[in-house]
Coordinates of N, CA and C in Angstrom, one line a residue:
M103 N 2.5 0.5 16.7 CA 2.1 -0.7 16.1 C 1.9 -0.6 14.6
F104 N 2.1 -1.6 13.9 CA 1.9 -1.7 12.4 C 0.8 -2.6 12.1
Y105 N 0.1 -2.3 11.0 CA -1.0 -3.1 10.6 C -1.0 -3.3 9.1
Y106 N -1.5 -4.4 8.6 CA -1.7 -4.7 7.2 C -3.2 -4.8 7.0
L107 N -3.8 -3.8 6.3 CA -5.2 -3.8 6.0 C -5.5 -4.2 4.6
V108 N -6.4 -5.0 4.3 CA -6.8 -5.4 3.0 C -8.3 -5.3 2.8
L109 N -8.7 -4.6 1.8 CA -10.1 -4.5 1.4 C -10.2 -5.2 0.0
R110 N -11.1 -6.2 0.0 CA -11.3 -6.9 -1.3 C -12.8 -6.8 -1.6
T111 N -13.1 -6.6 -2.9 CA -14.5 -6.5 -3.4 C -14.6 -7.1 -4.8
Q112 N -15.9 -7.5 -5.1 CA -16.2 -8.0 -6.4 C -16.3 -6.9 -7.4
Q113 N -16.7 -5.7 -6.9 CA -16.9 -4.5 -7.8 C -15.6 -3.8 -7.9
N114 N -15.4 -3.1 -9.0 CA -14.2 -2.2 -9.1 C -14.2 -1.1 -8.1
L115 N -13.1 -0.9 -7.5 CA -12.9 0.2 -6.5 C -12.8 1.5 -7.2
F116 N -12.3 1.5 -8.4 CA -12.2 2.7 -9.2 C -12.3 2.4 -10.7
S117 N -12.8 3.4 -11.4 CA -12.9 3.2 -12.9 C -12.0 4.2 -13.7
T118 N -11.6 5.3 -13.0 CA -10.7 6.2 -13.7 C -9.5 6.5 -12.7
E119 N -8.5 7.2 -13.2 CA -7.4 7.6 -12.4 C -7.9 8.6 -11.3
K120 N -8.8 9.5 -11.7 CA -9.3 10.4 -10.8 C -10.1 9.7 -9.6
D121 N -10.8 8.7 -9.9 CA -11.5 7.9 -8.9 C -10.5 7.3 -7.9
A122 N -9.4 6.7 -8.5 CA -8.4 6.1 -7.7 C -7.8 7.1 -6.7
F123 N -7.5 8.3 -7.2 CA -6.9 9.3 -6.3 C -7.8 9.8 -5.3
H124 N -9.1 9.9 -5.6 CA -10.1 10.3 -4.6 C -10.2 9.2 -3.5
L125 N -10.2 7.9 -3.9 CA -10.2 6.8 -2.9 C -9.0 6.9 -2.0
L126 N -7.8 7.0 -2.6 CA -6.6 7.1 -1.8 C -6.6 8.3 -0.8
Q127 N -7.1 9.4 -1.3 CA -7.2 10.6 -0.5 C -8.1 10.4 0.7
A128 N -9.3 9.8 0.4 CA -10.3 9.5 1.5 C -9.7 8.6 2.5
C129 N -8.9 7.6 2.1 CA -8.3 6.6 3.0 C -7.3 7.4 3.9
Q130 N -6.5 8.2 3.2 CA -5.5 8.9 4.0 C -6.1 9.9 5.0
H131 N -7.2 10.5 4.7 CA -7.9 11.4 5.6 C -8.5 10.6 6.8
K132 N -9.1 9.5 6.5 CA -9.7 8.7 7.5 C -8.6 8.2 8.5
L133 N -7.5 7.7 8.0 CA -6.4 7.3 8.8 C -5.9 8.4 9.7
T134 N -5.7 9.5 9.1 CA -5.1 10.7 9.8 C -6.1 11.1 10.9
A135 N -7.4 11.0 10.6 CA -8.4 11.4 11.7 C -8.3 10.4 12.9
C136 N -7.8 9.2 12.6 CA -7.7 8.2 13.7 C -6.3 8.2 14.3
D137 N -5.5 9.2 14.0 CA -4.1 9.3 14.4 C -3.2 8.1 13.9
C138 N -3.5 7.7 12.7 CA -2.7 6.7 12.0 C -2.0 7.3 10.8
I139 N -0.9 6.6 10.5 CA -0.1 7.1 9.4 C -0.1 6.0 8.3
L140 N -0.5 6.4 7.1 CA -0.4 5.5 5.9 C 1.1 5.4 5.5
I141 N 1.6 4.2 5.7 CA 3.0 4.0 5.4 C 3.2 3.6 3.9
D142 N 2.5 2.6 3.4 CA 2.6 2.2 2.1 C 1.3 1.6 1.6
Y143 N 1.0 1.5 0.3 CA -0.2 1.0 -0.2 C -0.1 0.4 -1.6
L144 N -1.1 -0.4 -2.0 CA -1.2 -0.9 -3.3 C -2.7 -0.9 -3.6
L145 N -3.2 -0.1 -4.6 CA -4.5 -0.1 -5.0 C -4.7 -0.8 -6.3
L146 N -5.5 -1.9 -6.3 CA -5.8 -2.6 -7.6 C -7.3 -2.5 -7.8
P147 N -7.7 -2.9 -9.0 CA -9.2 -2.7 -9.3 C -10.1 -3.4 -8.2
H148 N -9.7 -4.5 -7.7 CA -10.6 -5.2 -6.7 C -10.0 -5.3 -5.3
S149 N -8.9 -4.6 -5.0 CA -8.4 -4.7 -3.7 C -7.6 -3.4 -3.4
L150 N -7.5 -3.1 -2.1 CA -6.7 -2.1 -1.6 C -5.9 -2.6 -0.4
Q151 N -4.6 -2.6 -0.5 CA -3.7 -3.1 0.6 C -3.0 -1.9 1.2
L152 N -3.0 -1.8 2.5 CA -2.4 -0.7 3.2 C -1.5 -1.2 4.3
I153 N -0.4 -0.6 4.5 CA 0.5 -0.7 5.7 C 0.3 0.5 6.5
V154 N -0.1 0.4 7.7 CA -0.5 1.5 8.6 C 0.3 1.5 9.9
Q155 N 0.7 2.6 10.4 CA 1.2 2.7 11.7 C 0.3 3.5 12.6
G156 N 0.0 3.0 13.8 CA -0.9 3.6 14.7 C -1.6 2.6 15.5
T157 N -2.8 2.9 16.0 CA -3.6 2.0 16.7 C -5.0 1.8 16.0
I158 N -5.3 0.6 15.5 CA -6.5 0.3 14.8 C -7.4 -0.5 15.7
T159 N -8.7 0.0 15.8 CA -9.6 -0.7 16.7 C -10.7 -1.3 15.9
C160 N -10.7 -1.3 14.6 CA -11.7 -1.9 13.7 C -11.6 -3.5 13.8
C161 N -12.7 -4.1 13.5 CA -12.8 -5.5 13.5 C -12.6 -6.1 12.1
R162 N -12.3 -7.3 12.0 CA -12.2 -8.0 10.7 C -13.7 -8.3 10.2
T163 N -13.9 -8.1 8.9 CA -15.2 -8.3 8.3 C -15.0 -9.2 7.1
N164 N -16.0 -9.5 6.3 CA -15.9 -10.2 5.1 C -15.1 -9.4 4.0
A165 N -15.3 -8.1 4.0 CA -14.6 -7.2 3.1 C -13.2 -6.8 3.5
Y166 N -13.1 -6.6 4.8 CA -11.8 -6.1 5.4 C -11.1 -7.2 6.1
S167 N -9.8 -7.3 6.0 CA -9.0 -8.0 6.9 C -7.9 -7.1 7.5
I168 N -7.7 -7.2 8.8 CA -6.7 -6.4 9.5 C -5.8 -7.3 10.3
D169 N -4.5 -7.2 10.0 CA -3.6 -8.0 10.7 C -2.5 -7.2 11.3
Q170 N -2.2 -7.4 12.6 CA -1.1 -6.7 13.2 C 0.2 -7.3 12.7
I171 N 1.2 -6.4 12.4 CA 2.5 -6.8 11.9 C 3.5 -6.5 12.9
E172 N 4.3 -7.6 13.2 CA 5.4 -7.4 14.1 C 6.5 -6.7 13.3
E173 N 7.4 -6.0 13.9 CA 8.4 -5.2 13.2 C 9.3 -6.1 12.4
H174 N 9.6 -7.3 12.8 CA 10.5 -8.3 12.1 C 9.8 -8.8 10.8
Q175 N 8.4 -8.7 10.7 CA 7.7 -9.1 9.5 C 7.5 -8.0 8.5
L176 N 7.7 -6.8 8.9 CA 7.4 -5.6 8.2 C 8.0 -5.6 6.8
L177 N 9.3 -6.0 6.7 CA 9.9 -5.9 5.3 C 9.2 -6.9 4.3
S178 N 8.8 -8.0 4.8 CA 8.1 -8.9 3.8 C 6.8 -8.3 3.4
F179 N 6.1 -7.5 4.2 CA 4.9 -6.8 3.8 C 5.2 -5.7 2.9
F180 N 6.3 -5.0 3.0 CA 6.7 -4.0 2.1 C 6.9 -4.6 0.7
G181 N 7.5 -5.8 0.7 CA 7.7 -6.5 -0.6 C 6.3 -6.9 -1.2
K182 N 5.4 -7.4 -0.4 CA 4.1 -7.8 -0.9 C 3.3 -6.6 -1.5
V183 N 3.4 -5.5 -0.8 CA 2.7 -4.3 -1.3 C 3.4 -3.7 -2.5
G184 N 4.7 -3.9 -2.6 CA 5.5 -3.4 -3.7 C 5.7 -4.3 -4.9
K185 N 4.8 -5.3 -5.0 CA 5.0 -6.3 -6.1 C 4.8 -5.8 -7.5
L186 N 4.1 -4.7 -7.7 CA 4.0 -4.1 -9.0 C 5.1 -3.2 -9.5
G187 N 6.0 -2.9 -8.6 CA 7.1 -2.1 -8.9 C 6.9 -0.6 -9.0
K188 N 7.8 0.1 -9.5 CA 7.8 1.6 -9.5 C 7.0 2.2 -10.6
N189 N 6.5 1.4 -11.6 CA 5.8 2.0 -12.7 C 4.3 1.9 -12.6
Y190 N 3.8 1.3 -11.6 CA 2.3 1.2 -11.4 C 1.9 2.4 -10.6
P191 N 1.0 3.3 -11.1 CA 0.8 4.6 -10.4 C 0.0 4.6 -9.1
F192 N -0.6 3.5 -8.8 CA -1.4 3.5 -7.6 C -0.8 2.7 -6.4
C193 N 0.5 3.0 -6.2 CA 1.2 2.4 -5.1 C 2.2 3.3 -4.5
G194 N 2.6 3.1 -3.2 CA 3.5 3.9 -2.6 C 4.9 3.9 -3.2
T195 N 5.3 2.8 -3.9 CA 6.6 2.7 -4.5 C 6.6 3.7 -5.7
Y196 N 5.6 3.9 -6.4 CA 5.5 4.9 -7.5 C 5.8 6.3 -6.9
E197 N 5.3 6.6 -5.8 CA 5.5 7.9 -5.2 C 7.0 8.2 -4.9
L198 N 7.8 7.2 -4.7 CA 9.2 7.3 -4.5 C 10.0 7.8 -5.7
Y199 N 9.5 7.4 -6.9 CA 10.2 7.6 -8.1 C 9.7 8.6 -9.0
H200 N 8.4 9.0 -8.8 CA 7.8 10.0 -9.7 C 7.1 11.1 -8.9
C201 N 7.0 12.2 -9.6 CA 6.4 13.4 -9.0 C 4.9 13.1 -9.1
S202 N 4.3 12.8 -8.0 CA 2.9 12.4 -7.9 C 2.2 12.9 -6.6
N203 N 0.9 12.6 -6.5 CA 0.2 12.9 -5.3 C 0.9 12.0 -4.2
C204 N 1.1 12.5 -3.1 CA 1.9 11.7 -2.1 C 0.9 11.4 -0.9
Y205 N 0.5 10.1 -0.8 CA -0.4 9.7 0.2 C 0.3 9.0 1.3
A206 N 1.4 8.3 1.0 CA 2.0 7.4 2.0 C 3.3 8.0 2.5
A207 N 3.7 7.7 3.7 CA 4.9 8.2 4.4 C 6.1 7.7 3.6
L208 N 6.0 6.6 2.9 CA 7.1 6.0 2.1 C 7.5 7.0 1.1
G209 N 6.6 7.8 0.5 CA 7.0 8.7 -0.6 C 7.3 10.1 -0.1
K210 N 7.2 10.3 1.2 CA 7.4 11.7 1.7 C 8.9 11.9 2.2
A211 N 9.5 12.8 1.7 CA 10.9 13.1 2.1 C 10.9 13.5 3.6
G212 N 11.8 12.9 4.3 CA 12.0 13.3 5.7 C 11.0 12.6 6.6
S213 N 10.2 11.6 6.2 CA 9.3 11.0 7.0 C 10.0 10.2 8.1
C214 N 9.6 10.4 9.3 CA 10.2 9.6 10.4 C 9.4 8.4 10.8
A215 N 8.3 8.1 10.0 CA 7.5 6.9 10.3 C 8.1 5.6 9.9
L216 N 9.1 5.6 9.0 CA 9.6 4.4 8.5 C 10.6 3.7 9.5
P217 N 10.4 2.5 9.8 CA 11.2 1.8 10.8 C 12.5 1.3 10.3
F218 N 12.7 1.3 9.0 CA 13.9 0.8 8.3 C 14.5 1.9 7.4
P219 N 15.7 1.9 7.1 CA 16.3 2.8 6.1 C 15.6 2.6 4.7
L220 N 15.4 3.6 4.0 CA 14.7 3.5 2.7 C 15.4 2.6 1.8
S221 N 16.7 2.5 1.8 CA 17.5 1.7 1.0 C 17.1 0.2 1.2
V222 N 16.9 -0.2 2.4 CA 16.6 -1.6 2.8 C 15.2 -1.9 2.3
I223 N 14.2 -1.0 2.4 CA 12.9 -1.2 2.0 C 12.8 -1.3 0.4
L224 N 13.6 -0.4 -0.2 CA 13.6 -0.5 -1.7 C 14.2 -1.8 -2.2
K225 N 15.2 -2.3 -1.5 CA 15.8 -3.6 -2.0 C 14.8 -4.7 -1.9
V226 N 14.0 -4.7 -0.8 CA 13.0 -5.8 -0.7 C 11.9 -5.6 -1.8
K227 N 11.5 -4.3 -2.0 CA 10.5 -4.1 -3.0 C 11.0 -4.5 -4.4
R228 N 12.2 -4.2 -4.8 CA 12.8 -4.5 -6.1 C 12.8 -6.0 -6.2
R229 N 13.2 -6.7 -5.2 CA 13.3 -8.2 -5.3 C 11.9 -8.8 -5.5
Q230 N 10.9 -8.3 -4.8 CA 9.6 -8.8 -4.9 C 9.0 -8.5 -6.3
S231 N 9.2 -7.3 -6.8 CA 8.6 -6.9 -8.0 C 9.2 -7.7 -9.2
S232 N 10.5 -8.0 -9.1 CA 11.1 -8.8 -10.2 C 10.5 -10.3 -10.1
K233 N 10.2 -10.8 -8.9 CA 9.6 -12.1 -8.8 C 8.2 -12.1 -9.4
S234 N 7.5 -11.1 -9.1 CA 6.1 -11.0 -9.4 C 5.8 -10.6 -10.9
L235 N 6.8 -10.1 -11.6 CA 6.6 -9.6 -12.9 C 5.9 -10.5 -13.8
L236 N 6.3 -11.8 -13.9 CA 5.7 -12.8 -14.8 C 4.3 -13.1 -14.4
A237 N 4.0 -13.1 -13.1 CA 2.6 -13.4 -12.7 C 1.7 -12.3 -13.0
I238 N 2.2 -11.1 -13.0 CA 1.4 -9.9 -13.2 C 1.1 -9.6 -14.7
V239 N 1.9 -10.1 -15.6 CA 1.8 -9.8 -17.0 C 0.4 -10.3 -17.5
G240 N -0.1 -11.4 -17.0 CA -1.4 -11.9 -17.4 C -2.5 -11.4 -16.6
D241 N -2.3 -10.6 -15.6 CA -3.3 -10.0 -14.7 C -3.9 -8.8 -15.3
E242 N -5.2 -8.6 -15.2 CA -5.8 -7.4 -15.8 C -5.7 -6.2 -14.7
I243 N -5.2 -5.1 -15.2 CA -5.2 -3.9 -14.3 C -6.0 -2.8 -15.0
A244 N -6.8 -2.1 -14.2 CA -7.7 -1.1 -14.8 C -6.9 0.0 -15.6

């Protein structure tokens, strides 16, 4: 099963690059402990969006939303999480193009967790990031 998890907060989730990487590492460890695979992610100052494969038993709260994703919906979620493109360092797309800490299966060579060929996923991500570019220019990123 695939899930889309979103954490939203009024406070910044990170203030430095080091804080961001610690948060991503903690998320990856928690998911791995629950036999889940982090497929893709986008970490913004006030939100963390994750695409996860596995079985999630948590409930929806005010801070968290968890939605099950059907396989036919998965590509649109890859586009949503990939909206900042390959140059934003706190996302799975960045891991594909740059030598970086690798938290998501999307950035790991030989990962068998991806349900679509990488070329198809990248096409959707590129299309979404070019659409979102104008909207993001005015948005503040830490």
